[in-house]
CSV table of C-alpha atoms and ligand atoms in Angstrom, one decimal:
chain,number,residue,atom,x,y,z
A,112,UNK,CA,-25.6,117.9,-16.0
A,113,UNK,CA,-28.3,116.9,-18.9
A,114,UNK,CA,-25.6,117.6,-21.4
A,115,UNK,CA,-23.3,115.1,-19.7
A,116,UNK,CA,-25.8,112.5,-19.2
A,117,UNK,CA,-26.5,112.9,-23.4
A,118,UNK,CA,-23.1,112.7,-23.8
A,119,UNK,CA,-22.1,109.5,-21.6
A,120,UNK,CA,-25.3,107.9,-23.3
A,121,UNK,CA,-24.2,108.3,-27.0
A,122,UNK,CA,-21.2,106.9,-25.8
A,123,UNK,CA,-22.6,103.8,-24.6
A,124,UNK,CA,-24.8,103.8,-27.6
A,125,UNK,CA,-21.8,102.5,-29.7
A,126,UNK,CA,-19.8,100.5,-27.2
A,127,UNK,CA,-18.8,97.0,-28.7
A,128,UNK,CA,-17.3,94.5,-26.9
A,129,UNK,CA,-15.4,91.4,-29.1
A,130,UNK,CA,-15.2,89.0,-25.8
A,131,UNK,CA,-17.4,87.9,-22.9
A,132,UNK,CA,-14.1,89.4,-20.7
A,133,UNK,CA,-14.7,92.9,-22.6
A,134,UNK,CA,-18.0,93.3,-21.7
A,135,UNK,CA,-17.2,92.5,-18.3
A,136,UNK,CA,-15.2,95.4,-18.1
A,137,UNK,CA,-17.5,97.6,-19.8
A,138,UNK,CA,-20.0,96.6,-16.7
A,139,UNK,CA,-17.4,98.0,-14.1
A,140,UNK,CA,-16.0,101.1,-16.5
A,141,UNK,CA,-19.9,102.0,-16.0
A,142,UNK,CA,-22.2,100.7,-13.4
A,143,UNK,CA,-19.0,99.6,-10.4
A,144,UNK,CA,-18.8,101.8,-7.6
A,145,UNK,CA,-16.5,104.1,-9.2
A,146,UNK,CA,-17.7,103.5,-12.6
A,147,UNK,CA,-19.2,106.5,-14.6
A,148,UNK,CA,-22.7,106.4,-13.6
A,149,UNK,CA,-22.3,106.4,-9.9
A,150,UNK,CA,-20.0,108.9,-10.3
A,151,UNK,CA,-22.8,111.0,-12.0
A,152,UNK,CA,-25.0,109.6,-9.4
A,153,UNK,CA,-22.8,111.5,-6.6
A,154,UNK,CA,-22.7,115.2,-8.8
A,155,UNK,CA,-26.1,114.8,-8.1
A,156,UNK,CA,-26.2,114.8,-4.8
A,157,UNK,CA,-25.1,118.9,-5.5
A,158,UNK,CA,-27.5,120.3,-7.7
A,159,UNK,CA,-29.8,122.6,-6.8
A,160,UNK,CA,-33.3,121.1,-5.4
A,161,UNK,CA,-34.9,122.5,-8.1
A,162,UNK,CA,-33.6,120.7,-10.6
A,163,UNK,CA,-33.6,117.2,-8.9
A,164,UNK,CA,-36.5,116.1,-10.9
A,165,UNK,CA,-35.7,116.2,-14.1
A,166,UNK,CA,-32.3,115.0,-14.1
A,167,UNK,CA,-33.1,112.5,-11.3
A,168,UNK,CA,-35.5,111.1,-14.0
A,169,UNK,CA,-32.8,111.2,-17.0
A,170,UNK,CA,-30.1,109.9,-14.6
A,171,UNK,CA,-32.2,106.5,-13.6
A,172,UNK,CA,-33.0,106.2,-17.7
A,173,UNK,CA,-29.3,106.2,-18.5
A,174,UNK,CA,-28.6,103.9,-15.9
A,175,UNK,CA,-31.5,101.4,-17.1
A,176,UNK,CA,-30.2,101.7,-20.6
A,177,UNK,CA,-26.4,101.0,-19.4
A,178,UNK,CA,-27.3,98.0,-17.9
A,179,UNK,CA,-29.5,96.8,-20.7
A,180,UNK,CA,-27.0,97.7,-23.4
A,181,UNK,CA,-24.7,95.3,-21.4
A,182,UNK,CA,-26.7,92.6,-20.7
A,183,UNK,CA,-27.1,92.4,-24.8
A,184,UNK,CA,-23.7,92.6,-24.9
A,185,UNK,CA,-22.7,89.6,-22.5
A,186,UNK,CA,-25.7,87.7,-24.1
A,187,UNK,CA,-24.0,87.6,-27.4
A,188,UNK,CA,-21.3,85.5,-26.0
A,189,UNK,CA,-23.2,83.3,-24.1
A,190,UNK,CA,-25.5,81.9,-26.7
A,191,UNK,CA,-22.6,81.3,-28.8
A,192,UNK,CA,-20.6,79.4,-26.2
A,193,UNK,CA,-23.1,77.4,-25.3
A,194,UNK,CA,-23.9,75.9,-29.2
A,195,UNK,CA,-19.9,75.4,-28.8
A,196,UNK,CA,-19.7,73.7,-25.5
A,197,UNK,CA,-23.2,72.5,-24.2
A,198,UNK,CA,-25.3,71.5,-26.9
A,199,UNK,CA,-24.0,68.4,-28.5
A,200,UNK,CA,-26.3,67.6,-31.5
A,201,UNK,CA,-25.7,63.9,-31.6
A,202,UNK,CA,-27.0,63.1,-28.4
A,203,UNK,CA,-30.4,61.2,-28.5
A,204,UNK,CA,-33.3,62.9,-28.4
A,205,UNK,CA,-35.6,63.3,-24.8
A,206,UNK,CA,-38.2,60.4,-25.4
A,207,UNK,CA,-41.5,60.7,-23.3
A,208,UNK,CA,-43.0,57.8,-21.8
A,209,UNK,CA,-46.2,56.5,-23.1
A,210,UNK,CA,-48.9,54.3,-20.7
A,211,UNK,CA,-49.5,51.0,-21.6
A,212,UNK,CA,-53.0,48.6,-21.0
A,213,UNK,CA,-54.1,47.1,-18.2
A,214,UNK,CA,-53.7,43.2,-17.8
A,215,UNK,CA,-57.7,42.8,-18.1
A,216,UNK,CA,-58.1,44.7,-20.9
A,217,UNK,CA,-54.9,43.1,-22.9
A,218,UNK,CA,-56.6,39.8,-21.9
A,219,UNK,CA,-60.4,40.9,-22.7
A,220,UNK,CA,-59.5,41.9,-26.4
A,221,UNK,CA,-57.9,38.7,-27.1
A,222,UNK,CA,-61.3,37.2,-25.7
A,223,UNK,CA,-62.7,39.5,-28.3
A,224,UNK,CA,-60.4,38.8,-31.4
A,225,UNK,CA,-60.6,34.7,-30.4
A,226,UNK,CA,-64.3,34.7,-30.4
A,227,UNK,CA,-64.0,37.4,-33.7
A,228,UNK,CA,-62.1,34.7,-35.5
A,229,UNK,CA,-65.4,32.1,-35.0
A,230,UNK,CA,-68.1,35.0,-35.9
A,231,UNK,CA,-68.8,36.3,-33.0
A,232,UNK,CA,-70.0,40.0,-32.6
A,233,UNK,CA,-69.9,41.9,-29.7
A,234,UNK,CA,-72.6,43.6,-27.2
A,235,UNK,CA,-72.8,45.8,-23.7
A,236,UNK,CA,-75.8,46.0,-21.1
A,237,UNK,CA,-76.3,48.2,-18.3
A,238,UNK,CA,-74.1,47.2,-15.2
A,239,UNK,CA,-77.1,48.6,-13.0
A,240,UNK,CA,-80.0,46.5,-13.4
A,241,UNK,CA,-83.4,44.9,-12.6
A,242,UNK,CA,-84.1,41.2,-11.3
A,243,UNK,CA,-85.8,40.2,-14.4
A,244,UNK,CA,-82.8,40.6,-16.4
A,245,UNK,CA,-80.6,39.3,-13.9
A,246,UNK,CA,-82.4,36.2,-12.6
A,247,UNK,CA,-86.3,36.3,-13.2
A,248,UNK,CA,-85.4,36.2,-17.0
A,249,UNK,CA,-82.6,33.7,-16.5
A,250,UNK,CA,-84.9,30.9,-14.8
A,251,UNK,CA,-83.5,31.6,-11.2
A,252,UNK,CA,-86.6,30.5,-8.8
A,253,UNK,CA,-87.9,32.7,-6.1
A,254,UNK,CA,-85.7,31.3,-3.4
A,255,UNK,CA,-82.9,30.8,-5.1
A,256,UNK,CA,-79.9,31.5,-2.8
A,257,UNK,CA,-77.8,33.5,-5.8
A,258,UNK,CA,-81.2,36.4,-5.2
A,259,UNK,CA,-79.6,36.7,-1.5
A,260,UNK,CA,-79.1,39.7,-0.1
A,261,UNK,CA,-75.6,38.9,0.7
A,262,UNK,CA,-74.4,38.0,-2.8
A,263,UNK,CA,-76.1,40.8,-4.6
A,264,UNK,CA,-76.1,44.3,-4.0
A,265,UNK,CA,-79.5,46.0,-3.5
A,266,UNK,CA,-80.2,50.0,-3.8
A,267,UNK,CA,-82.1,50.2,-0.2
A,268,UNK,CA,-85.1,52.3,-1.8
A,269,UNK,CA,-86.1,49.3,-5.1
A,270,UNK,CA,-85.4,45.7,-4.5
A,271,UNK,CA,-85.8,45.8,-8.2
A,272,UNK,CA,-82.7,48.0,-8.7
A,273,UNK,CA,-79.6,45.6,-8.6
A,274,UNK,CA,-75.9,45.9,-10.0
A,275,UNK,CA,-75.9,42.6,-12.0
A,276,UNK,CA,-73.7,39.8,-10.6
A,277,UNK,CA,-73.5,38.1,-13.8
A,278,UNK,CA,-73.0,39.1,-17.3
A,279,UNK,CA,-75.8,36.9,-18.2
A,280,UNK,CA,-78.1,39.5,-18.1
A,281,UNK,CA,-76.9,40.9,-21.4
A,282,UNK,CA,-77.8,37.8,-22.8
A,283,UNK,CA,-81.5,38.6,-22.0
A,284,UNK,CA,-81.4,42.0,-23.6
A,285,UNK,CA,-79.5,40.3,-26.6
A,286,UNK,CA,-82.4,37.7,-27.2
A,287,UNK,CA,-85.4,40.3,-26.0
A,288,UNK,CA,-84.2,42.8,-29.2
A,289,UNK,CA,-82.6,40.3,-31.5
A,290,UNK,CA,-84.0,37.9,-33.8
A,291,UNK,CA,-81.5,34.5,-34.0
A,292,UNK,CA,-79.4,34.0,-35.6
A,293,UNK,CA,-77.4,35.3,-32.6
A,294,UNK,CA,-73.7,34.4,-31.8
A,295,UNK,CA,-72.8,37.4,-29.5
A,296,UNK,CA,-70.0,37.7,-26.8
A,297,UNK,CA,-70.8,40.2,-23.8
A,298,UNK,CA,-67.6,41.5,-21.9
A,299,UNK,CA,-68.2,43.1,-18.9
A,300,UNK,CA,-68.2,44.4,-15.1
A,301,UNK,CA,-69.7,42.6,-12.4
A,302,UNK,CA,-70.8,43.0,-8.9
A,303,UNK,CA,-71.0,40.6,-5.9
A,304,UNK,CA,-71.1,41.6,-2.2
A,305,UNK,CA,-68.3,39.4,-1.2
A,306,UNK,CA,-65.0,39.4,1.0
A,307,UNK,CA,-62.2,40.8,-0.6
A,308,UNK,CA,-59.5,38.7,-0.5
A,309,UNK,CA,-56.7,37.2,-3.0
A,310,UNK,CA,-59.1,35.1,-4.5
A,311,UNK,CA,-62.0,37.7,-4.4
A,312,UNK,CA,-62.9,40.6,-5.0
A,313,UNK,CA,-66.8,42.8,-5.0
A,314,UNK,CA,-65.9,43.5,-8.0
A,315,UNK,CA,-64.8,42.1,-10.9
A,316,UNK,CA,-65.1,40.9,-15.1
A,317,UNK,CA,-66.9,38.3,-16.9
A,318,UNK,CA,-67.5,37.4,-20.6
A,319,UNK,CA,-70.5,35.8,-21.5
A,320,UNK,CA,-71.1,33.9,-24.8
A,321,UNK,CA,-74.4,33.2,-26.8
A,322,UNK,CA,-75.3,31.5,-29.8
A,323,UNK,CA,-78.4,30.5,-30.7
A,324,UNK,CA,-79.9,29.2,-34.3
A,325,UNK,CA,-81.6,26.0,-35.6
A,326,UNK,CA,-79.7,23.0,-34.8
A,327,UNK,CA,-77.3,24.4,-32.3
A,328,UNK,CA,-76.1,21.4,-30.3
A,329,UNK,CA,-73.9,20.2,-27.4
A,330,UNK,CA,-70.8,19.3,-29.3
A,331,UNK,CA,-70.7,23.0,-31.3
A,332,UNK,CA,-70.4,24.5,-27.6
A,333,UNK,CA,-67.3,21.8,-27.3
A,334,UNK,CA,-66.0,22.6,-30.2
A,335,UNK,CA,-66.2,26.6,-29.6
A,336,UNK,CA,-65.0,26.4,-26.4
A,337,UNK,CA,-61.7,24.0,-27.3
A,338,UNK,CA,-60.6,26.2,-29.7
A,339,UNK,CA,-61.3,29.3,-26.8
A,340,UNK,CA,-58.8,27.1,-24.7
A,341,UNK,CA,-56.2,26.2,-27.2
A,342,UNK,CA,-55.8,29.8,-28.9
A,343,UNK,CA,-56.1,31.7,-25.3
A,344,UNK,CA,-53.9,28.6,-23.5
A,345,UNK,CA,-51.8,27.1,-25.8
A,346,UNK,CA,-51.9,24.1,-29.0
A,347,UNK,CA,-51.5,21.8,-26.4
A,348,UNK,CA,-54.1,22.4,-24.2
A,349,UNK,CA,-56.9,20.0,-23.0
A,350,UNK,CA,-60.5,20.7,-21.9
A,351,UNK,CA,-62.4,19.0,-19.6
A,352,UNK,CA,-66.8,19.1,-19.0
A,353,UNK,CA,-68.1,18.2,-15.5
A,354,UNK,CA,-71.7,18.1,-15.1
A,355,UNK,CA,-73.1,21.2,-13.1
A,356,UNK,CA,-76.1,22.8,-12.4
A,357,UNK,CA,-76.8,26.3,-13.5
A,358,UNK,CA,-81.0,27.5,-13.8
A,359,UNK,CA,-79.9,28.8,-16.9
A,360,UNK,CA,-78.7,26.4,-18.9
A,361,UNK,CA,-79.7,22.4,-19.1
A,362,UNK,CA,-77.9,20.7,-19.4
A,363,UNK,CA,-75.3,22.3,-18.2
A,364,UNK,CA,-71.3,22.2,-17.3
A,365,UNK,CA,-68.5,23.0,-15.7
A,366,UNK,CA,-65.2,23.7,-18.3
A,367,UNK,CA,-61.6,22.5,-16.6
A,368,UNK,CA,-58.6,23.2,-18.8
A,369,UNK,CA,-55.0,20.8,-18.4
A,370,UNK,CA,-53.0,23.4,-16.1
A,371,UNK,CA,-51.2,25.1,-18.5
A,372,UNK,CA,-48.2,26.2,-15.7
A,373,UNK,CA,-47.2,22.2,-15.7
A,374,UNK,CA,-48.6,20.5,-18.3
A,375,UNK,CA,-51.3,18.3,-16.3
A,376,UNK,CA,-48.3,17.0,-14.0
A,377,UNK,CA,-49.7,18.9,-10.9
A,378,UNK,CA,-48.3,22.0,-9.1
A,379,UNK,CA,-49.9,24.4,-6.8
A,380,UNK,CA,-52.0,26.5,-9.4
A,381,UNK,CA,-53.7,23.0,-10.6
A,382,UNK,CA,-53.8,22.0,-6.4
A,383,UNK,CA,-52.0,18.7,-7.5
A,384,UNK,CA,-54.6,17.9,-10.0
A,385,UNK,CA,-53.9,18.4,-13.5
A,386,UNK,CA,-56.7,20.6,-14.3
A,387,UNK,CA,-58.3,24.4,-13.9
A,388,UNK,CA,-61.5,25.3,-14.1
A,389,UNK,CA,-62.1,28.3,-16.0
A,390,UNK,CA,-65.8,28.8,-16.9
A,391,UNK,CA,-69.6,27.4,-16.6
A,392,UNK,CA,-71.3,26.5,-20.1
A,393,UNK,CA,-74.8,24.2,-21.4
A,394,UNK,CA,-77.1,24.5,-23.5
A,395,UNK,CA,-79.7,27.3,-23.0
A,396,UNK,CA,-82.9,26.3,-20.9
A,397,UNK,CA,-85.9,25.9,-23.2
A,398,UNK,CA,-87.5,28.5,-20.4
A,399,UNK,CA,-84.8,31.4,-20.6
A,400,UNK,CA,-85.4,30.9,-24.5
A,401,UNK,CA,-89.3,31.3,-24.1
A,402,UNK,CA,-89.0,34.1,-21.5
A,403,UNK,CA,-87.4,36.4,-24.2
A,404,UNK,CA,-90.2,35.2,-26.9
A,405,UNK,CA,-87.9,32.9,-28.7
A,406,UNK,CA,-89.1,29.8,-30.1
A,407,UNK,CA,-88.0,27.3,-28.8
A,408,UNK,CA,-89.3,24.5,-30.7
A,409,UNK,CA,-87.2,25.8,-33.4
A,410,UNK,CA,-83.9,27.2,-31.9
A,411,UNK,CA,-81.3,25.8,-29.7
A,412,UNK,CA,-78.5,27.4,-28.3
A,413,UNK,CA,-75.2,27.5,-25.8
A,414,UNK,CA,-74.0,29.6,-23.5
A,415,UNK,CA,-70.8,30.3,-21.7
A,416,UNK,CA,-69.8,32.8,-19.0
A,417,UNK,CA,-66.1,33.0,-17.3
A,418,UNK,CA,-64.1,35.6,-15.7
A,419,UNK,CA,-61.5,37.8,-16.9
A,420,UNK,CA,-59.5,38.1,-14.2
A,421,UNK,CA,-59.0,34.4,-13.7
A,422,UNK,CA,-58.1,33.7,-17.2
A,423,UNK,CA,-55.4,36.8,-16.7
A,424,UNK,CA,-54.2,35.4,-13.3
A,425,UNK,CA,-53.6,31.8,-15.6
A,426,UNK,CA,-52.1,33.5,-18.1
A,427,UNK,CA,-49.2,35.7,-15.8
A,428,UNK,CA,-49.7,33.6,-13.1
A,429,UNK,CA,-50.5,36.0,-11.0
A,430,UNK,CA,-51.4,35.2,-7.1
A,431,UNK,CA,-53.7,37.8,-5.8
A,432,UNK,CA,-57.0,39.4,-7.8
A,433,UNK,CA,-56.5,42.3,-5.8
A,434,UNK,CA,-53.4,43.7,-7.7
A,435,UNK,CA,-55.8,44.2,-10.7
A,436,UNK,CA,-57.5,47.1,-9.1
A,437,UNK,CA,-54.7,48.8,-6.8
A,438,UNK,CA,-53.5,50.7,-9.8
A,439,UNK,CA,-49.8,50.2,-8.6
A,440,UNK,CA,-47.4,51.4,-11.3
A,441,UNK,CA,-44.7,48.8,-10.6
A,442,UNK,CA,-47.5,46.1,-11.2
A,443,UNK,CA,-48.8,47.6,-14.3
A,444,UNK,CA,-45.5,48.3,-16.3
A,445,UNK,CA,-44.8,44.9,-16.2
A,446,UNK,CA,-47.5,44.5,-19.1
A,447,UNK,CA,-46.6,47.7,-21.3
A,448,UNK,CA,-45.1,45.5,-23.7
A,449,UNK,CA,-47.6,43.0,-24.1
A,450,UNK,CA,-50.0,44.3,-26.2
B,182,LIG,N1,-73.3,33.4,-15.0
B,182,LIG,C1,-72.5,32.4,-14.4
B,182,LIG,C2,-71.7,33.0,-13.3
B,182,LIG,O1,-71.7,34.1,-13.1
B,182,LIG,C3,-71.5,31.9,-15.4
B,182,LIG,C4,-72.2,31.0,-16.5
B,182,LIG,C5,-72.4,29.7,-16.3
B,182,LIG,C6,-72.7,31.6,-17.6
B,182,LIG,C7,-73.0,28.9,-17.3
B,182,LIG,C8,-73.3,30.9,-18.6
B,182,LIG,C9,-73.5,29.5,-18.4
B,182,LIG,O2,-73.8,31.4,-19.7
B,182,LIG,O3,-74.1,28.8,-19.3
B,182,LIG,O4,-71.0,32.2,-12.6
């Protein structure tokens, strides 16, 4: 029986098949029911038990090598039909998608690039940090209600352990470890303990501005911020100052902008009046200045803060802060092209 097993295997050795068809018939000549193997499968059944092992074991090899030798076979024709028939080579290729920025970053850079354009550097502080950086420093008096426990969030074990409500603290650390000339921009993320709603949200992101030299005065802050508004807004843009109070700043002001969705006729953004505020501004507090051991018999300086996401929601006109931080994919692609 060895002898015939050598025999059937040189055979299949040099089998050749020229179609897909051919080796098909090959596979049932060999391995079908009444195919040559099985057929050596049942002579087996007969031989004496003492030699079951051995040409059990050559049997299964021959049978291994069969259907291995056809597999090649059939292969051969396959890979060939399919260049012929499957693959067409002029089809474009399979592009992956890429991600795109979020709205309040595409918006925070421009901030960056605007303020860039006038000379302004930028700087980062610690979101977590200490009242005197975040209103001892910045002129806020003891009882001031902005200190209250429900705008500002507190770690239970250190009232002095705060995450800062303002980006105004970097300001402070600006002035305590540079010498002026400063004109610095801090973009950043805030922290109030507030309702969330479509207007607000616990957390959110400011950019603060500072300059500070010799001579700094009221109209260079007017001049740097109508240039913000008409390179952020539009050419035609219009700003507007209303007196305000920060502890800051003194004076100090409240910045409006024409409503860039109607022109200043009055629609829904503008409530019916024209104009939008967008930030708080003056002139830095003689105090704040002398707090971070700068002179201020000889410097001046302005200062700005406003946030991020209202300037976005202006820009897309977009209703509700709260989309910013949902991470929804249908909101997001919308800004893939932008930047
Ligand atoms: N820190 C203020 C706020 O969080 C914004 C602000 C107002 C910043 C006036 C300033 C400023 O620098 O001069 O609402």
């Amino acid at each position: 029986m060895i002898k015939k097993i050598e025999e059937l295997r040189k055979e299949i050795e040099n089998l050749q098949a020229e179609t897909a068809e051919a080796a098909e018939q090959l596979r049932i000549k060999y391995l079908s029911k009444k195919g040559a193997v099985s057929k050596l499968f049942d002579e087996f059944k007969t031989i004496p038990n003492e030699q079951k092992r051995d040409v059990g074991q050559a049997l299964n090899t021959l049978k291994t090598f069969v259907k291995d030798r056809i597999i090649i076979l059939k292969e051969g024709f396959s890979n060939s039909e399919s260049e012929s028939v499957d693959m067409d080579l002029t089809l474009p290729g399979i592009s992956f998608e890429l991600g795109g920025r979020h709205p309040l970053s595409i918006v925070r850079n421009e901030i960056i690039e605007i303020f860039a354009r006038l000379g302004f550097t930028v700087a980062e502080g610690p979101e977590i940090e200490d009242d005197w950086h975040v209103f001892s420093a910045l002129n806020f008096p003891e009882e001031h209600p902005a200190r209250d426990m429900q705008d500002t969030f507190f770690i239970a074990q250190n009232p002095d352990v705060l995450l800062r409500t303002h980006t105004s603290s970097v300001q402070v650390r600006e002035m305590e470890k540079t010498k002026p000339p400063i004109r610095t921009i801090f973009p950043g993320r805030v922290f109030r303990n507030e309702a969330i709603s479509a207007r607000a949200h616990c957390i959110f992101h400011q950019v603060e501005g500072l300059f500070i030299d010799e001579d700094v005065s009221f109209a260079d802050l007017k001049q740097t911020l109508l240039y913000f508004a008409k390179e952020m807004f539009g050419e035609e843009t219009k700003i507007r100052l209303r007196p305000s109070y920060f502890p800051f700043t003194e004076p100090s002001a409240e910045m409006d902008i024409s409503c860039s969705l109607c022109g200043g006729k009055g629609c829904n953004v503008c409530k019916y009046t024209g104009w939008v505020e967008i930030l708080g501004c003056g002139m830095v507090d003689p105090n704040v200045l002398e707090n971070s051991n700068i002179d201020n018999k000889k410097y001046t300086g302005f200062a700005f803060g406003m946030g991020i996401e209202r300037i976005t929601m202006l820009r897309y006109q977009i209703k509700d802060i709260r989309l910013f931080f949902e991470n929804d994919i249908r909101f997001l692609n919308q800004f893939k092209s932008v930047d």
